[in-house]
Coordinates of C-alpha atoms and ligand atoms in Angstrom, one line a residue:
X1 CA -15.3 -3.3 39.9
X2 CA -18.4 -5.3 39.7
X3 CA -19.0 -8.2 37.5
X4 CA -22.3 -6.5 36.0
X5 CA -19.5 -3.7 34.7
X6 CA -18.2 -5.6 32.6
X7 CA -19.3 -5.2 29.1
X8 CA -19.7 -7.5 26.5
X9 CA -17.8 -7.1 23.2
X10 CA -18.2 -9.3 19.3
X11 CA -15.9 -9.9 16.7
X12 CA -17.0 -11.0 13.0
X13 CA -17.7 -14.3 13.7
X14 CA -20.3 -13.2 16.3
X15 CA -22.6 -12.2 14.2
X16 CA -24.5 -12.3 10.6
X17 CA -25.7 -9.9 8.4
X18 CA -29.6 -10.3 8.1
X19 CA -30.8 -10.9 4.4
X20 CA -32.9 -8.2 3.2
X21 CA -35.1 -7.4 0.3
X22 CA -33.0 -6.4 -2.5
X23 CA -33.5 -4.3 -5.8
X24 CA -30.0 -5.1 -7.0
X25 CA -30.5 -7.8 -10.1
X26 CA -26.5 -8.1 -10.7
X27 CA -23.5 -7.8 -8.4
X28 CA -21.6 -5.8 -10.8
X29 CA -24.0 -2.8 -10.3
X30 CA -23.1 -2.7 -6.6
X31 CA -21.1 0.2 -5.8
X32 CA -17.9 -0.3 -3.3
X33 CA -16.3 2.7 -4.2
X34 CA -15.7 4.9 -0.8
X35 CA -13.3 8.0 0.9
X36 CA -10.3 6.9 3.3
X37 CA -10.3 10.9 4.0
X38 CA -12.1 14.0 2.9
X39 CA -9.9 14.4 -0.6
X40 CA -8.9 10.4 -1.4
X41 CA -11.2 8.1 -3.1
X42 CA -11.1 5.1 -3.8
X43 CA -12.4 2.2 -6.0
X44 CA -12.5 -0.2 -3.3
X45 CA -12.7 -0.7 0.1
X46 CA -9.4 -2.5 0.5
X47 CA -5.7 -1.2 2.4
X48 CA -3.0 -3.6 1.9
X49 CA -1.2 -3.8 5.7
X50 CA 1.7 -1.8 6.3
X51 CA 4.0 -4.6 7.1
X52 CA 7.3 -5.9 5.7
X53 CA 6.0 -9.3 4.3
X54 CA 2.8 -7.6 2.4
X55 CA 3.3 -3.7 1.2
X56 CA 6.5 -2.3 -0.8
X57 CA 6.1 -0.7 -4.2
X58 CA 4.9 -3.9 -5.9
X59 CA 2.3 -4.2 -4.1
X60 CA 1.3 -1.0 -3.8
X61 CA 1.3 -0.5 -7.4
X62 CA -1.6 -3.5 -7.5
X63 CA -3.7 -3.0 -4.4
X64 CA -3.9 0.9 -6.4
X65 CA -4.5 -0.3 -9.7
X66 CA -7.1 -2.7 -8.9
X67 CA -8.7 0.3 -7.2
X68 CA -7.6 0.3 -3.8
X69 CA -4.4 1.5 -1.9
X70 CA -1.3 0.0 -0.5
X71 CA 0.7 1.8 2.6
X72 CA 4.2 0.9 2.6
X73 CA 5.9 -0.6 5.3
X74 CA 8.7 1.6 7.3
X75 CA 11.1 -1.5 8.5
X76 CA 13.5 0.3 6.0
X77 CA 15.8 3.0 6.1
X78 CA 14.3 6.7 5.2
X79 CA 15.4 6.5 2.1
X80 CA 14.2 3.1 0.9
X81 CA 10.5 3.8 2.0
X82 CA 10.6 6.8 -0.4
X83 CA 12.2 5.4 -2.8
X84 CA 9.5 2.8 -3.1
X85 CA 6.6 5.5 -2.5
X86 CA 8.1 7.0 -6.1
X87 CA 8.2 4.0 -7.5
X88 CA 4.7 3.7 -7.3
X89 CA 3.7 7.6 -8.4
X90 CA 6.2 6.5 -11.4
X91 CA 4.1 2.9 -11.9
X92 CA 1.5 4.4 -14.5
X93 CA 1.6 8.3 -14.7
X94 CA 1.8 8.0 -18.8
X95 CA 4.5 11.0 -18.7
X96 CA 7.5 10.3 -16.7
X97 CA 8.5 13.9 -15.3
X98 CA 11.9 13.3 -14.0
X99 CA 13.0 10.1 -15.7
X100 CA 16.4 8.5 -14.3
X101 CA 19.4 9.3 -16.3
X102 CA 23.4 8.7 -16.5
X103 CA 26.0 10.6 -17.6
X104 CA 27.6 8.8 -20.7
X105 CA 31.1 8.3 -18.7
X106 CA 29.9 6.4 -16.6
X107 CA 30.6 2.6 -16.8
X108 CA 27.8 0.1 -17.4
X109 CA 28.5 -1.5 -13.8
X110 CA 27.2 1.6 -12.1
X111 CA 24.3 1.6 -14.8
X112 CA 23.0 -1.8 -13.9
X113 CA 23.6 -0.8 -10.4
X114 CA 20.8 2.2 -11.0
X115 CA 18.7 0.2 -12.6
X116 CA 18.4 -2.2 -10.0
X117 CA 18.1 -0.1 -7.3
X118 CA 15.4 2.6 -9.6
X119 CA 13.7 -0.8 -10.4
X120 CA 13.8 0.5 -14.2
X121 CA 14.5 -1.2 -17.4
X122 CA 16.5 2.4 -19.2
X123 CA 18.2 5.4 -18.2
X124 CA 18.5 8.3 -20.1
X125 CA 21.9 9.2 -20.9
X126 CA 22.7 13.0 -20.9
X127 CA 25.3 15.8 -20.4
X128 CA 25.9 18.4 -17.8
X129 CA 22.9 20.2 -18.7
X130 CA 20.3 17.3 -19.3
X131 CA 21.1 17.8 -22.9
X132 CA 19.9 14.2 -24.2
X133 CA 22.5 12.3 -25.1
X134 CA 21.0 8.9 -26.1
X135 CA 19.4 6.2 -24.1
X136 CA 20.8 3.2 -22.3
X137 CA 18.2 -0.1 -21.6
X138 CA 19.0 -3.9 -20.3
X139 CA 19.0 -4.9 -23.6
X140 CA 22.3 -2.6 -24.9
X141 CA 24.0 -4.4 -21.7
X142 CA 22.3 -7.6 -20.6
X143 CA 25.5 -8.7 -23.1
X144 CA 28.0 -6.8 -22.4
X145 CA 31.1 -8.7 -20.6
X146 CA 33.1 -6.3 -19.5
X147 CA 31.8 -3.8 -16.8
X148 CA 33.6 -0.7 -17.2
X149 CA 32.6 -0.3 -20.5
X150 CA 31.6 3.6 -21.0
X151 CA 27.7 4.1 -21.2
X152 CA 28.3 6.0 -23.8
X153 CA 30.2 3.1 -26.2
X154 CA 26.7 0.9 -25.1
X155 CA 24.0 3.3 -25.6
X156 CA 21.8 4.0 -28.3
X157 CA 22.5 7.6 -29.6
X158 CA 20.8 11.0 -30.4
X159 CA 21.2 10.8 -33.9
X160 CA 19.1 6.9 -33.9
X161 CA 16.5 8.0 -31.3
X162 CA 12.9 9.8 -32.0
X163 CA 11.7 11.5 -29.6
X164 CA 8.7 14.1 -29.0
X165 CA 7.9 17.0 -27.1
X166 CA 6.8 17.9 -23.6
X167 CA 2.7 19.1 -24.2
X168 CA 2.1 15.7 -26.1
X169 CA -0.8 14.0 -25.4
X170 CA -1.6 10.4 -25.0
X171 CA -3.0 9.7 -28.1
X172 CA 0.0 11.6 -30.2
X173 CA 2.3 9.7 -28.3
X174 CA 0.7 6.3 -28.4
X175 CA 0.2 7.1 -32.4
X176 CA 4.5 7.6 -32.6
X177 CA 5.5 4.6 -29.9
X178 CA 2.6 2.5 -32.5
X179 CA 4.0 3.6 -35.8
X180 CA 7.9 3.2 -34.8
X181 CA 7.5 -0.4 -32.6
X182 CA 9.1 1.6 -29.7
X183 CA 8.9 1.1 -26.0
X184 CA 10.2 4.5 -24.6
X185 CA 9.8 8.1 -26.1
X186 CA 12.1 10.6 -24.3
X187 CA 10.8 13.9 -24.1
X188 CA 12.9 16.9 -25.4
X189 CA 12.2 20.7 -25.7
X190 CA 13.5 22.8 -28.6
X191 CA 17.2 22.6 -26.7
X192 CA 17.4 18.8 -26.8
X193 CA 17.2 19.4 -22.6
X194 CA 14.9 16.1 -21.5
X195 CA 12.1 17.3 -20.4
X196 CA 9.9 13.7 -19.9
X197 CA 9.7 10.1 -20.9
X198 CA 6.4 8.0 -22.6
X199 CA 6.9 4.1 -22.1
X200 CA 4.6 2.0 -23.9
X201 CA 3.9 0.2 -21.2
X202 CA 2.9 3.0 -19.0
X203 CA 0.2 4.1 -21.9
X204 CA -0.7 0.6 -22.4
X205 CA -1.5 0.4 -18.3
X206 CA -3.8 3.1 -18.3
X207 CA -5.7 2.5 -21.0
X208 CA -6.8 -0.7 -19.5
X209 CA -7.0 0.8 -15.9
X210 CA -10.2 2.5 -15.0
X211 CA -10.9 1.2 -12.0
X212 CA -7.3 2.3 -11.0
X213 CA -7.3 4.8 -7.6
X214 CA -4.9 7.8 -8.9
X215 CA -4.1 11.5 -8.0
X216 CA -5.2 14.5 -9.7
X217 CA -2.4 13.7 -12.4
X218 CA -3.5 10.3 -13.1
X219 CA -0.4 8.7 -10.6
X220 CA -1.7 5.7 -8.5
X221 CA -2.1 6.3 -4.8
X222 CA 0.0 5.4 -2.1
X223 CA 0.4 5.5 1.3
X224 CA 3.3 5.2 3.6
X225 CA 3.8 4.5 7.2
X226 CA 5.7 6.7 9.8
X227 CA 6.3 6.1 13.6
X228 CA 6.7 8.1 16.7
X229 CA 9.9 7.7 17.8
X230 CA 13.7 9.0 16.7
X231 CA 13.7 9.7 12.4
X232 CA 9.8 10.2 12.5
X233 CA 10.0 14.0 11.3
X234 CA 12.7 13.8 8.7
X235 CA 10.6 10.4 7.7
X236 CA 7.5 12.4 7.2
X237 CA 9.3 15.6 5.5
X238 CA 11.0 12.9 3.1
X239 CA 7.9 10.4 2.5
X240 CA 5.7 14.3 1.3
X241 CA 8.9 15.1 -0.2
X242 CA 8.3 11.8 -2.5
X243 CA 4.6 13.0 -3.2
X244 CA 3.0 9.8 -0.8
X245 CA -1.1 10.6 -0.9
X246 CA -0.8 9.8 2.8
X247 CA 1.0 9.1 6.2
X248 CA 0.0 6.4 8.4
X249 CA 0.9 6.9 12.3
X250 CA 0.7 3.4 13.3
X251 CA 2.0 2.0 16.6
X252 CA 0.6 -0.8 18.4
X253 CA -1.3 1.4 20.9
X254 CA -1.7 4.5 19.2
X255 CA -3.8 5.7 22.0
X256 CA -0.8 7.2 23.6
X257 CA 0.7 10.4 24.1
X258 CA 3.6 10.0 21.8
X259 CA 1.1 9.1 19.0
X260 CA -0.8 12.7 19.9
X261 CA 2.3 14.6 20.2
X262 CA 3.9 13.4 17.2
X263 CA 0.4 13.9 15.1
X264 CA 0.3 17.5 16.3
X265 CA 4.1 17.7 16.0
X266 CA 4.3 16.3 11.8
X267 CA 0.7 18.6 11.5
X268 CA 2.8 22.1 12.3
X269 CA 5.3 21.7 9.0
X270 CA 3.0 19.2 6.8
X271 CA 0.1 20.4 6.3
X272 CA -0.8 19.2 2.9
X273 CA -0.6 15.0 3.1
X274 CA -3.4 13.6 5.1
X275 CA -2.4 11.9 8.0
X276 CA -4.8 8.3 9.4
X277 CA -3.4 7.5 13.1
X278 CA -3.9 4.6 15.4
X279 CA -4.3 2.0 16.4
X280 CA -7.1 2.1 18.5
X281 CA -10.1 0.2 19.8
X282 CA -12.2 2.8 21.5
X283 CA -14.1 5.7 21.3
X284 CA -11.9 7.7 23.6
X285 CA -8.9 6.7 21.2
X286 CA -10.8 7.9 18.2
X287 CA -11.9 11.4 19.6
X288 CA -8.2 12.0 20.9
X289 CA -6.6 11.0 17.7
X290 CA -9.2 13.1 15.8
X291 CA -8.7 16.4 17.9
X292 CA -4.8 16.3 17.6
X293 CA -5.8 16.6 13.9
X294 CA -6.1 12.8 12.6
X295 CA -7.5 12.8 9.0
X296 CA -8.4 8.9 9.8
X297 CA -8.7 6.9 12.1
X298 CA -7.2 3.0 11.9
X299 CA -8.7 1.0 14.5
X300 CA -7.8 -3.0 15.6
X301 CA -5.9 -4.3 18.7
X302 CA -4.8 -7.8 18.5
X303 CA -7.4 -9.0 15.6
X304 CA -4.2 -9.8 13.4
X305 CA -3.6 -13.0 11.9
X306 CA 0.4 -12.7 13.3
X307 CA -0.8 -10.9 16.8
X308 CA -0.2 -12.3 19.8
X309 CA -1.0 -9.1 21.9
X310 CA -4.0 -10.1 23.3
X311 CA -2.5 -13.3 24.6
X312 CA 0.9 -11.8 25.7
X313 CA -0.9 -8.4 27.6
X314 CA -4.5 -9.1 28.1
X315 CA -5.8 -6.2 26.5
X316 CA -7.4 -5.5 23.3
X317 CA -11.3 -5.2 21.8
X318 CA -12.8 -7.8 19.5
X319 CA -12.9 -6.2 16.4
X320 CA -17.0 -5.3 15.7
X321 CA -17.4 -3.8 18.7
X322 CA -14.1 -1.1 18.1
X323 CA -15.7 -0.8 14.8
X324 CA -19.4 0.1 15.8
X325 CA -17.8 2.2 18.9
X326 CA -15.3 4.0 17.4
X327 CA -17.4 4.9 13.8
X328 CA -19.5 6.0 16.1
X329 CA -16.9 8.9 17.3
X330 CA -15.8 9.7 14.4
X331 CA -18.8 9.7 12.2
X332 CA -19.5 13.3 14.1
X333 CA -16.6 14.5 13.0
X334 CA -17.0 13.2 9.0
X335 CA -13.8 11.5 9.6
X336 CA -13.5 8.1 8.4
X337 CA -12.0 4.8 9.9
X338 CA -10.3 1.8 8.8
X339 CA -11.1 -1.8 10.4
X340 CA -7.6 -3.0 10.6
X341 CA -6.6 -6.8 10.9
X342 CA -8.8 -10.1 11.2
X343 CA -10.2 -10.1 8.0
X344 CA -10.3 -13.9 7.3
X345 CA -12.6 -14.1 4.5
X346 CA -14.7 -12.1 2.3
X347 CA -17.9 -12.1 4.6
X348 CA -15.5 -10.5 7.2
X349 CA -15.1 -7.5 5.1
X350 CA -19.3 -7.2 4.5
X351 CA -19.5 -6.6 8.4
X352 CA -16.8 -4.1 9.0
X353 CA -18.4 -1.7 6.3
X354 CA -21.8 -2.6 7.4
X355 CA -20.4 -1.6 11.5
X356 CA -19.1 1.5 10.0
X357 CA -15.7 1.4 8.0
X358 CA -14.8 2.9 5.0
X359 CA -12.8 0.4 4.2
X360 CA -10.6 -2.7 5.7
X361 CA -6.5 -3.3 6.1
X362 CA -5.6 -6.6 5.3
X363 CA -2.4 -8.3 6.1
X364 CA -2.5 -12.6 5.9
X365 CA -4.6 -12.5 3.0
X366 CA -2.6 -10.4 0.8
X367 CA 0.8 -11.8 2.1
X368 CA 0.4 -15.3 0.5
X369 CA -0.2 -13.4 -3.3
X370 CA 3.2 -12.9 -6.0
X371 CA 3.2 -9.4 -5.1
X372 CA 4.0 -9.5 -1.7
X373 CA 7.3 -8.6 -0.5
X374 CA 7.8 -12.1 1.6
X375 CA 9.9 -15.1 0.7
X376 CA 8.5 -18.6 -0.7
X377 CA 8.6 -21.7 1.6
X378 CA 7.6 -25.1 1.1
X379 CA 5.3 -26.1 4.3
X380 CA 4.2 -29.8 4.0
X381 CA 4.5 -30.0 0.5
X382 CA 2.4 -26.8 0.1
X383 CA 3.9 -23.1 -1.3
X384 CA 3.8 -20.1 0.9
X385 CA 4.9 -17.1 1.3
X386 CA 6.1 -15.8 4.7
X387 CA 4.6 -13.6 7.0
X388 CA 5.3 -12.2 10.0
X389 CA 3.9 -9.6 12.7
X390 CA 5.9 -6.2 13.0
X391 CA 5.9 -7.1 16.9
X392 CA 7.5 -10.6 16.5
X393 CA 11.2 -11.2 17.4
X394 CA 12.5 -11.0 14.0
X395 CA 10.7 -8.0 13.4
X396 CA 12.1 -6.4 16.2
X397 CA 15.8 -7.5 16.0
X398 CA 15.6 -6.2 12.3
X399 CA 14.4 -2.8 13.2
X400 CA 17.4 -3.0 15.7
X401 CA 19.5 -3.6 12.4
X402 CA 17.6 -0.8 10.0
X403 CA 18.4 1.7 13.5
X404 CA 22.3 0.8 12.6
X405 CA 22.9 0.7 16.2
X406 CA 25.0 -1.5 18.3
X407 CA 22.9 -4.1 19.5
X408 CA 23.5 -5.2 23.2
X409 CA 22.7 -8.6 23.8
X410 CA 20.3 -7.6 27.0
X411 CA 18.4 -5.2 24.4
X412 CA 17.6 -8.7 22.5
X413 CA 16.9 -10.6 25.9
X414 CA 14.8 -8.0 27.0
X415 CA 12.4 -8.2 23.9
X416 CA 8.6 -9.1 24.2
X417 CA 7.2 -10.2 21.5
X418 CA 3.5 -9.3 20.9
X419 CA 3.6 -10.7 16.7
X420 CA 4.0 -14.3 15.3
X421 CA 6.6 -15.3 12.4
X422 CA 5.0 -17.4 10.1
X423 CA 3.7 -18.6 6.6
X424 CA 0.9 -18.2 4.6
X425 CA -0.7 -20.5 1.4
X426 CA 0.4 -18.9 -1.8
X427 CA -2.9 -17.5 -3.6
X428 CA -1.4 -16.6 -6.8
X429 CA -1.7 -12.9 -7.9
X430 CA -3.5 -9.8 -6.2
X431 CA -6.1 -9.7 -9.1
X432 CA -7.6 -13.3 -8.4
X433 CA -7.2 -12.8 -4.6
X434 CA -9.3 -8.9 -4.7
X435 CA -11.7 -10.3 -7.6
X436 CA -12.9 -13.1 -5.1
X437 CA -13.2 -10.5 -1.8
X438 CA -14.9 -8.0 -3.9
X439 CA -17.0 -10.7 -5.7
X440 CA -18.0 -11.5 -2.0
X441 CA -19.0 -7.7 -1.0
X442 CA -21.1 -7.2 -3.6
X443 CA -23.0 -10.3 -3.0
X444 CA -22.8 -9.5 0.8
X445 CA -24.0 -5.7 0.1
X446 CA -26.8 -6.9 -2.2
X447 CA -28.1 -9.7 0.6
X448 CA -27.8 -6.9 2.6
X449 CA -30.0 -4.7 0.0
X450 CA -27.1 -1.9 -0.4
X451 CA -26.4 -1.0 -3.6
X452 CA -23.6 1.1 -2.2
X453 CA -21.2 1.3 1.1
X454 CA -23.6 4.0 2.4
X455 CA -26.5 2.2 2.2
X456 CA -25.3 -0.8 3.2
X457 CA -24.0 0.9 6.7
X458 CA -27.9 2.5 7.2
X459 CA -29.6 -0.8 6.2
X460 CA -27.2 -3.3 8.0
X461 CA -28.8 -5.6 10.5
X462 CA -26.7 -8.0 12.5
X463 CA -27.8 -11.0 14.2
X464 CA -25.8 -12.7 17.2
X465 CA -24.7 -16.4 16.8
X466 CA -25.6 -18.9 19.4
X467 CA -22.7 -22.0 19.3
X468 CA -25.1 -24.0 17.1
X469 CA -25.6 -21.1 14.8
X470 CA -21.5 -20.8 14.5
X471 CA -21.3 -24.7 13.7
X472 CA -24.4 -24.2 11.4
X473 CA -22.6 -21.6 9.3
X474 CA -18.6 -22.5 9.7
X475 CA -18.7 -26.1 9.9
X476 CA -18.7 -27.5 6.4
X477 CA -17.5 -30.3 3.9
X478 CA -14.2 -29.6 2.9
Ligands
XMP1 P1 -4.4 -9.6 9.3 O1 -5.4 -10.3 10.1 O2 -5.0 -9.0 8.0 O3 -3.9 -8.3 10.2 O4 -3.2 -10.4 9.1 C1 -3.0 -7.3 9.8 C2 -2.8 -6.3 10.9 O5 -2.2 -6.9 12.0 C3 -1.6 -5.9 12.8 N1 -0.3 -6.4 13.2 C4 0.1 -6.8 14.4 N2 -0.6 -6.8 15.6 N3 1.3 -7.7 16.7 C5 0.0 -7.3 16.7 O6 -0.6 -7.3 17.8 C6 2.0 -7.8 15.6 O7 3.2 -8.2 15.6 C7 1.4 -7.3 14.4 N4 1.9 -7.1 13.1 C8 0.8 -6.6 12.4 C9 -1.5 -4.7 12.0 O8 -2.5 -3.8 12.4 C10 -1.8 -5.2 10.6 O9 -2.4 -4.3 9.7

């Protein structure tokens, strides 16, 4: 090897963007609408991280309806991770297809136990044949002492409920749920079998929700994250099974043969749910992800707030340069990539779309918000929220856990972690914390003079920083 061999590589707070003339007389006409893959838009450039202290249902159901997408995390068991993906295709589809019921013998202990677990506020109660019955919500039992009370002794019945059919549309629904003060309208056919359920809130959530990313039937998107190891097939067939929009392949260094094999492996029985694969920092990574059959392409190695990989291996890329190199692989292919980790600040996010992302996964940021999955801590006197890298120590010994296996204590001894457990400031909700990034991008874009993601990747010039440039720019009153 020779010293001139070695190349020289920039991360985001290298460079600037270079102002530019601009056309654009408002922010708000800037465009940041863009495709993770060929079939899935979406309103904004923004993937919350698939990590257990940022994305599980909640979450999800906010990066979507702001216009973006969540991917959850899968440090849970099989079932957990799809139970949270429906949670989210549930979130604001106005018609319920398959609402939760209970039989009316059951007791009202194993009906709070459903609702907890469903993260709903009623169950519908019917018979043998989904003949409705009547309808149980926390208000019949939030009052009820004694636990083995029958459902059917706590419900509200048949005879009380109104109900209306399965073609309704939103307006004819919202017109009975208006005219009635009601909160849910179960959906029966001409045999009373339950064929739906309206919730006022549902209708209420779409009306105000047009920025909201959604499927063909109006769900929100989600994504959800598989691995390569053990489960990963049954993981996949279950995760489609619970109508995710996408999987996420995501190791560490997804440049790997597992990473190929299991791409080619999940592509031979699911064929119909996209599939983004990575991580990876080159150009060779992105053209072998994309020719096992990658849909995307998720690209960082060590950027992370909560990585220590670079430190602990010595190997990773700053993040602009795997951005420019590998959009430059996969542009050939119309594939699209996402600049994943070391997003710091909205200005961060301007530069990975202008080096060539469709759009940005952001972990730290989005951990310290109310819908993240994390728990609060008081750090000198100030709130957070926690967060922690899926490579730390605790992330690894709880994956142990999930696996149910018998740990042995030199399993433990012999982890290396390559992630941080921390904290992060609590920012308040997701809809403060993406109307400031985004507030940022469109200014960014229009300094840039793109009134759209396309334009701003063609008309993007970047300038290097010299030290005194970096102290010019960072270094400010606080
Ligand atoms: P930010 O900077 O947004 O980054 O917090 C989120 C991304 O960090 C990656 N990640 C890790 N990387 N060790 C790593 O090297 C870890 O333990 C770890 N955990 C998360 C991941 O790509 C995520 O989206």
């Amino acid at each position: 090897m020779k010293v001139e061999d070695i190349r020289y590589a920039l991360s985001y707070g290298d460079v600037l963007l270079v102002p530019m003339k601009s056309s654009i007389d408002s922010r708000k006409k800037v465009d940041v609408s863009t495709r993770l893959t060929k079939g899935i838009k979406l309103n904004l450039p923004l993937v919350s991280a698939n990590m257990d202290t940022v994305t599980e249902a909640n979450m999800a159901i906010a990066m979507a309806t702001l216009g973006g997408i969540g991917i959850i995390h899968r440090f849970m068991d099989i079932e957990s991770e799809a139970n949270e993906v429906r949670k989210v295709k549930r979130a604001q589809s106005y018609i319920i297809d398959k609402p939760y019921c209970i039989r009316p013998d059951e007791t009202v202990e194993e009906a709070r136990y459903e609702m907890a677990k469903r993260g709903v506020m009623s169950l519908l109660v019917v018979d043998k044949s989904f003949k409705l019955l009547g309808i149980l919500t926390d208000r019949d039992i939030r009052f009820v002492k004694d636990d083995k009370t029958k459902v059917s002794k706590a419900m509200t019945p048949r005879a009380r409920l109104i109900v209306g059919t399965p073609g309704m549309n939103d307006e004819e629904a919202l017109k009975i749920l208006d005219k009635h003060r009601l909160e849910k309208l179960p959906l029966v056919d001409r045999n009373n079998v339950v064929r739906g359920l309206i919730t006022s809130k549902d209708i209420y959530k779409m009306i105000h929700s047009e920025n909201s990313a959604k499927d063909r039937r109006g769900r929100l998107l989600v994504g959800a994250a598989i691995g390569v190891k053990g489960d990963y097939m049954e993981r996949a067939a279950k995760l489609a099974e619970a109508e995710t929009d996408l999987l996420v392949l995501d190791i560490a260094h997804g440049h790997s043969a597992s990473v190929i094999n299991a791409l080619k492996n999940i592509k031979k029985v699911i064929s119909d749910v996209p599939i983004i694969a990575g991580n990876v920092a080159t150009k060779e990574g992105t053209e072998d992800l994309i020719a096992a059959g990658a849909d995307g392409v998720k690209v960082g190695i060590g950027p992370g707030a909560a990585c220590i990989t670079r430190t602990v291996t010595g190997a990773g890329m700053p993040q602009l340069t795997a951005v420019i190199e590998c959009h430059e692989a996969s542009k050939a292919h119309g594939i699209e990539i996402i600049a994943d980790g070391g997003i710091k600040a909205s200005g961060d996010i301007t530069k990975a779309l202008a080096a060539g992302a469709c759009s940005v996964m952001i972990g730290s940021i989005f951990a310290g918000t109310d819908e993240s999955p994390g728990y609060f801590t008081i750090r000198d006197g100030v709130k957070h929220k926690s967060y922690r890298g899926m490579a730390s120590f605790g992330a690894n010994v709880s994956r142990k856990r999930i696996d149910k296996r018998e740990v042995d204590p030199q399993e433990i001894f012999d982890i290396v972690p390559e992630g941080v457990e921390s904290s992060v400031v609590y920012k308040g909700s997701m809809k403060e914390v993406v109307n400031q990034l985004i507030g940022g991008l469109r200014s960014g874009m229009s300094y840039c003079g793109a009134a759209n993601l396309e334009e701003l990747r063609k008309n993007a010039k970047f300038v290097r920083l010299t030290n005194s440039g970096l102290s010019e720019s960072y270094e400010k009153l606080s």
